[in-house]
Amino acid sequence: MEKYYKKQSPTNAPPPTIENDKNDEMPSSSKKGRVEVNLTDLPANPGLRNPISSYHPTDRDQVRRAFLQKGPCQPQDHKFPYTGCGQDKRRFNPIWFKDYDSWIENHEGGPNSVHNQAYEKCQNLLNQKQHIETVIVKQSSQARTEYRIRLKATLASVRFLLRQGLPFRGHDEYEDSNNMGNFLELLQVLANQNEAIKRVVLENAPENLKLTSPKVQKDIVNATTAETAQAIIYELGDAPFSLLVDESRDISIKE
């Protein structure tokens, strides 16, 4: 090593250099502070707008939405120059802006240009009625309303038959039958008396949601039985009660 480096005495050694930490000289926070954006004061003229990237990331979507809602930039007070049209001179009339809110003096390209396609997509985006989410929510709300009407009509029929102690089923429950049974016939009477019920029950109901099958009838009867038993138990409370059991034999004397 002595061949390449020469020894130095401690007295001739240069003083150690201490580099200043550049991070200490920098401000405590290098992040750009968020400035609140007034969406109502955003310029409509695209030439005067700041780039979207200049806004805070949290505000960019709101700024884009505000620009879309402003629509095309229509300079109402601009004096458009005259152009020659044969022997006459004509110019764009700003009054047309009042009747056509999507007009501007000159469009980029023809009807199928990228500019017009982008404008059409923008209009579709702003039209909330066309959004698939709006359509689904509307259909779901309508389906829930129709289901409630159908269920109430079914419950009314079941409640009446249980109170009167009448049978539900019929011997021939087809739609072309003269007597489909007490349950279906009563439901048909309710439909004939109420147009709102008629629109959602029997033949107007979905095939998988008619609420008229024997299984559905039994489920509603069982639910009614459970509710009746609960009401009796709640009414009795802790009071004593007795049961009177009567018996009778049939002709075969087996039961």
Tab-separated table of C-alpha atoms in Angstrom:
chain	number	residue	atom	x	y	z
A	1	MET	CA	0.000	0.000	0.000
A	2	GLU	CA	2.947	2.334	0.678
A	3	LYS	CA	3.791	2.069	-3.012
A	4	TYR	CA	0.605	3.922	-3.915
A	5	TYR	CA	-0.136	6.023	-0.823
A	6	LYS	CA	2.208	8.193	1.218
A	7	LYS	CA	1.954	8.391	4.959
A	8	GLN	CA	0.954	11.652	6.544
A	9	SER	CA	1.603	12.714	10.066
A	10	PRO	CA	-1.360	13.620	12.247
A	11	THR	CA	-0.140	17.221	12.433
A	12	ASN	CA	-0.268	17.671	8.647
A	13	ALA	CA	-3.708	16.024	8.213
A	14	PRO	CA	-6.323	18.409	6.808
A	15	PRO	CA	-9.144	19.327	9.134
A	16	PRO	CA	-12.240	17.226	8.660
A	17	THR	CA	-14.921	18.849	6.570
A	18	ILE	CA	-18.497	18.768	7.786
A	19	GLU	CA	-21.088	19.042	5.093
A	20	ASN	CA	-24.205	20.891	5.967
A	21	ASP	CA	-27.323	18.784	5.830
A	22	LYS	CA	-29.295	20.078	2.912
A	23	ASN	CA	-32.435	18.685	4.392
A	24	ASP	CA	-32.074	21.102	7.325
A	25	GLU	CA	-32.104	24.055	4.960
A	26	MET	CA	-35.296	22.877	3.232
A	27	PRO	CA	-38.659	23.877	4.621
A	28	SER	CA	-40.380	21.471	6.950
A	29	SER	CA	-43.026	20.624	4.382
A	30	SER	CA	-42.385	20.513	0.647
A	31	LYS	CA	-45.959	19.587	-0.171
A	32	LYS	CA	-48.073	22.100	-1.984
A	33	GLY	CA	-50.897	23.390	0.143
A	34	ARG	CA	-54.443	22.788	-1.013
A	35	VAL	CA	-56.249	25.919	-2.159
A	36	GLU	CA	-60.026	25.897	-2.083
A	37	VAL	CA	-61.507	26.164	-5.568
A	38	ASN	CA	-64.559	28.308	-6.229
A	39	LEU	CA	-66.415	26.292	-8.860
A	40	THR	CA	-68.725	29.182	-9.758
A	41	ASP	CA	-65.790	31.376	-10.829
A	42	LEU	CA	-64.225	28.868	-13.214
A	43	PRO	CA	-63.803	30.423	-16.672
A	44	ALA	CA	-65.982	28.966	-19.409
A	45	ASN	CA	-63.494	29.858	-22.134
A	46	PRO	CA	-61.178	26.860	-22.704
A	47	GLY	CA	-58.350	29.233	-23.600
A	48	LEU	CA	-58.460	30.793	-20.137
A	49	ARG	CA	-58.746	27.597	-18.152
A	50	ASN	CA	-55.921	26.214	-16.080
A	51	PRO	CA	-54.846	22.638	-16.805
A	52	ILE	CA	-56.639	20.017	-14.744
A	53	SER	CA	-53.258	18.850	-13.464
A	54	SER	CA	-52.739	22.229	-11.773
A	55	TYR	CA	-55.568	21.551	-9.314
A	56	HIS	CA	-55.317	19.473	-6.186
A	57	PRO	CA	-56.003	15.759	-6.887
A	58	THR	CA	-58.958	15.870	-4.518
A	59	ASP	CA	-60.596	18.703	-6.499
A	60	ARG	CA	-59.978	17.499	-10.043
A	61	ASP	CA	-63.177	15.483	-10.406
A	62	GLN	CA	-65.245	18.392	-9.113
A	63	VAL	CA	-63.536	20.775	-11.538
A	64	ARG	CA	-64.157	18.433	-14.472
A	65	ARG	CA	-67.801	18.116	-13.485
A	66	ALA	CA	-68.148	21.899	-13.218
A	67	PHE	CA	-66.682	22.401	-16.695
A	68	LEU	CA	-69.056	19.809	-18.161
A	69	GLN	CA	-72.064	21.449	-16.538
A	70	LYS	CA	-71.108	24.847	-17.945
A	71	GLY	CA	-71.523	23.472	-21.454
A	72	PRO	CA	-69.966	24.944	-24.605
A	73	CYS	CA	-68.346	28.349	-24.344
A	74	GLN	CA	-70.722	30.787	-26.062
A	75	PRO	CA	-69.333	34.343	-26.186
A	76	GLN	CA	-72.575	36.297	-25.947
A	77	ASP	CA	-70.973	39.759	-26.215
A	78	HIS	CA	-68.405	38.954	-28.880
A	79	LYS	CA	-68.590	40.908	-32.147
A	80	PHE	CA	-68.214	38.283	-34.822
A	81	PRO	CA	-66.541	39.485	-38.041
A	82	TYR	CA	-68.396	39.695	-41.318
A	83	THR	CA	-67.589	37.261	-44.094
A	84	GLY	CA	-68.362	37.550	-47.761
A	85	CYS	CA	-71.282	35.506	-49.063
A	86	GLY	CA	-71.734	36.411	-52.702
A	87	GLN	CA	-72.475	40.121	-52.881
A	88	ASP	CA	-73.607	40.239	-49.245
A	89	LYS	CA	-71.679	40.169	-45.994
A	90	ARG	CA	-72.927	37.999	-43.202
A	91	ARG	CA	-71.794	37.037	-39.754
A	92	PHE	CA	-72.729	34.764	-36.890
A	93	ASN	CA	-75.580	36.209	-34.806
A	94	PRO	CA	-75.113	35.842	-31.009
A	95	ILE	CA	-78.915	35.822	-30.573
A	96	TRP	CA	-78.871	32.243	-31.848
A	97	PHE	CA	-77.172	31.213	-28.603
A	98	LYS	CA	-80.462	31.737	-26.737
A	99	ASP	CA	-82.329	29.240	-28.910
A	100	TYR	CA	-79.507	26.708	-29.286
A	101	ASP	CA	-77.514	26.258	-26.098
A	102	SER	CA	-75.131	23.784	-27.760
A	103	TRP	CA	-74.134	26.012	-30.683
A	104	ILE	CA	-70.782	27.661	-31.191
A	105	GLU	CA	-69.561	29.647	-34.183
A	106	ASN	CA	-67.419	26.897	-35.671
A	107	HIS	CA	-67.322	23.165	-34.979
A	108	GLU	CA	-64.261	21.012	-35.416
A	109	GLY	CA	-64.908	18.570	-38.245
A	110	GLY	CA	-68.145	17.141	-39.572
A	111	PRO	CA	-71.091	15.525	-37.767
A	112	ASN	CA	-69.102	12.322	-37.144
A	113	SER	CA	-65.897	14.033	-36.086
A	114	VAL	CA	-64.119	13.217	-32.842
A	115	HIS	CA	-65.219	16.576	-31.451
A	116	ASN	CA	-68.922	15.909	-32.007
A	117	GLN	CA	-68.615	12.341	-30.739
A	118	ALA	CA	-67.000	13.631	-27.548
A	119	TYR	CA	-69.770	16.213	-27.164
A	120	GLU	CA	-72.433	13.520	-27.593
A	121	LYS	CA	-70.752	11.337	-24.964
A	122	CYS	CA	-70.635	14.330	-22.640
A	123	GLN	CA	-74.383	14.883	-23.062
A	124	ASN	CA	-75.045	11.204	-22.371
A	125	LEU	CA	-72.905	11.405	-19.241
A	126	LEU	CA	-74.836	14.397	-17.935
A	127	ASN	CA	-78.196	12.745	-18.627
A	128	GLN	CA	-78.831	10.921	-15.362
A	129	LYS	CA	-81.952	9.199	-16.706
A	130	GLN	CA	-79.823	7.174	-19.121
A	131	HIS	CA	-77.443	5.845	-16.488
A	132	ILE	CA	-77.737	2.103	-15.944
A	133	GLU	CA	-77.724	2.659	-12.180
A	134	THR	CA	-80.754	4.950	-12.446
A	135	VAL	CA	-82.602	2.416	-14.588
A	136	ILE	CA	-81.835	-0.428	-12.180
A	137	VAL	CA	-82.881	1.583	-9.126
A	138	LYS	CA	-86.107	2.628	-10.847
A	139	GLN	CA	-86.940	-0.947	-11.800
A	140	SER	CA	-86.075	-2.209	-8.318
A	141	SER	CA	-88.324	0.395	-6.697
A	142	GLN	CA	-91.191	-0.462	-9.039
A	143	ALA	CA	-90.719	-4.184	-8.420
A	144	ARG	CA	-90.837	-3.642	-4.643
A	145	THR	CA	-94.036	-1.619	-4.941
A	146	GLU	CA	-95.719	-4.269	-7.088
A	147	TYR	CA	-94.593	-7.017	-4.705
A	148	ARG	CA	-96.126	-5.234	-1.703
A	149	ILE	CA	-99.459	-4.842	-3.504
A	150	ARG	CA	-99.433	-8.515	-4.529
A	151	LEU	CA	-98.514	-9.668	-1.017
A	152	LYS	CA	-101.209	-7.549	0.644
A	153	ALA	CA	-103.861	-8.984	-1.675
A	154	THR	CA	-102.693	-12.521	-0.911
A	155	LEU	CA	-102.715	-11.866	2.839
A	156	ALA	CA	-106.201	-10.372	2.661
A	157	SER	CA	-107.505	-13.495	0.921
A	158	VAL	CA	-105.823	-15.822	3.422
A	159	ARG	CA	-107.086	-13.814	6.395
A	160	PHE	CA	-110.677	-13.932	5.160
A	161	LEU	CA	-110.643	-17.685	4.502
A	162	LEU	CA	-109.073	-18.451	7.877
A	163	ARG	CA	-111.589	-16.301	9.717
A	164	GLN	CA	-114.498	-18.003	7.967
A	165	GLY	CA	-112.977	-21.475	8.257
A	166	LEU	CA	-113.255	-22.110	4.514
A	167	PRO	CA	-111.058	-24.382	2.392
A	168	PHE	CA	-108.440	-22.824	0.148
A	169	ARG	CA	-107.975	-25.263	-2.699
A	170	GLY	CA	-110.293	-26.212	-5.528
A	171	HIS	CA	-110.667	-29.338	-7.629
A	172	ASP	CA	-109.708	-27.495	-10.834
A	173	GLU	CA	-107.404	-24.498	-10.406
A	174	TYR	CA	-106.571	-23.851	-14.061
A	175	GLU	CA	-107.162	-20.344	-15.386
A	176	ASP	CA	-109.984	-21.488	-17.680
A	177	SER	CA	-111.792	-23.277	-14.837
A	178	ASN	CA	-115.284	-22.199	-13.801
A	179	ASN	CA	-114.338	-22.518	-10.130
A	180	MET	CA	-110.636	-22.275	-9.251
A	181	GLY	CA	-111.221	-22.630	-5.517
A	182	ASN	CA	-111.949	-20.143	-2.765
A	183	PHE	CA	-108.452	-18.655	-2.577
A	184	LEU	CA	-107.975	-17.929	-6.283
A	185	GLU	CA	-111.575	-16.870	-6.787
A	186	LEU	CA	-111.366	-14.422	-3.873
A	187	LEU	CA	-108.105	-13.039	-5.232
A	188	GLN	CA	-109.815	-12.564	-8.599
A	189	VAL	CA	-112.631	-10.639	-6.905
A	190	LEU	CA	-110.104	-8.299	-5.265
A	191	ALA	CA	-108.412	-7.776	-8.639
A	192	ASN	CA	-111.713	-6.918	-10.318
A	193	GLN	CA	-112.484	-4.352	-7.629
A	194	ASN	CA	-109.063	-2.666	-7.651
A	195	GLU	CA	-107.150	-1.795	-10.816
A	196	ALA	CA	-103.820	-1.512	-8.956
A	197	ILE	CA	-104.196	-5.082	-7.689
A	198	LYS	CA	-105.329	-6.348	-11.077
A	199	ARG	CA	-102.120	-5.128	-12.718
A	200	VAL	CA	-99.865	-7.243	-10.469
A	201	VAL	CA	-101.719	-10.470	-9.576
A	202	LEU	CA	-102.674	-13.743	-11.252
A	203	GLU	CA	-101.990	-13.656	-15.012
A	204	ASN	CA	-100.302	-10.232	-14.757
A	205	ALA	CA	-97.794	-11.383	-12.122
A	206	PRO	CA	-94.374	-12.885	-12.938
A	207	GLU	CA	-94.461	-16.639	-13.338
A	208	ASN	CA	-92.050	-17.153	-10.436
A	209	LEU	CA	-93.677	-14.596	-8.110
A	210	LYS	CA	-97.436	-15.109	-8.243
A	211	LEU	CA	-97.719	-15.892	-4.487
A	212	THR	CA	-100.556	-18.334	-5.207
A	213	SER	CA	-98.853	-21.729	-5.002
A	214	PRO	CA	-99.980	-24.219	-2.313
A	215	LYS	CA	-96.587	-23.912	-0.617
A	216	VAL	CA	-96.959	-20.145	-0.300
A	217	GLN	CA	-100.483	-20.565	1.060
A	218	LYS	CA	-99.252	-23.030	3.698
A	219	ASP	CA	-96.365	-20.754	4.686
A	220	ILE	CA	-98.745	-17.840	5.234
A	221	VAL	CA	-101.146	-20.045	7.228
A	222	ASN	CA	-98.281	-21.304	9.417
A	223	ALA	CA	-97.112	-17.736	9.991
A	224	THR	CA	-100.667	-16.749	10.930
A	225	THR	CA	-100.864	-19.689	13.345
A	226	ALA	CA	-97.608	-18.698	15.023
A	227	GLU	CA	-98.709	-15.064	15.365
A	228	THR	CA	-102.079	-16.116	16.805
A	229	ALA	CA	-100.399	-18.398	19.354
A	230	GLN	CA	-98.012	-15.623	20.357
A	231	ALA	CA	-100.915	-13.210	20.802
A	232	ILE	CA	-102.783	-15.697	23.036
A	233	ILE	CA	-99.677	-16.390	25.148
A	234	TYR	CA	-99.013	-12.665	25.537
A	235	GLU	CA	-102.626	-12.034	26.552
A	236	LEU	CA	-102.608	-14.824	29.162
A	237	GLY	CA	-99.263	-13.896	30.613
A	238	ASP	CA	-98.745	-15.689	33.958
A	239	ALA	CA	-102.456	-16.170	34.638
A	240	PRO	CA	-103.645	-19.745	35.275
A	241	PHE	CA	-105.684	-21.440	32.581
A	242	SER	CA	-107.326	-24.804	31.989
A	243	LEU	CA	-107.977	-27.000	28.984
A	244	LEU	CA	-111.273	-28.745	28.324
A	245	VAL	CA	-110.700	-31.859	26.237
A	246	ASP	CA	-113.704	-33.593	24.738
A	247	GLU	CA	-113.677	-36.942	23.014
A	248	SER	CA	-115.881	-38.809	20.612
A	249	ARG	CA	-115.675	-42.125	18.841
A	250	ASP	CA	-116.176	-42.789	15.177
A	251	ILE	CA	-118.305	-45.571	13.783
A	252	SER	CA	-115.401	-48.005	13.714
A	253	ILE	CA	-114.772	-47.337	17.425
A	254	LYS	CA	-111.045	-47.048	16.703
A	255	GLU	CA	-110.569	-43.348	17.419
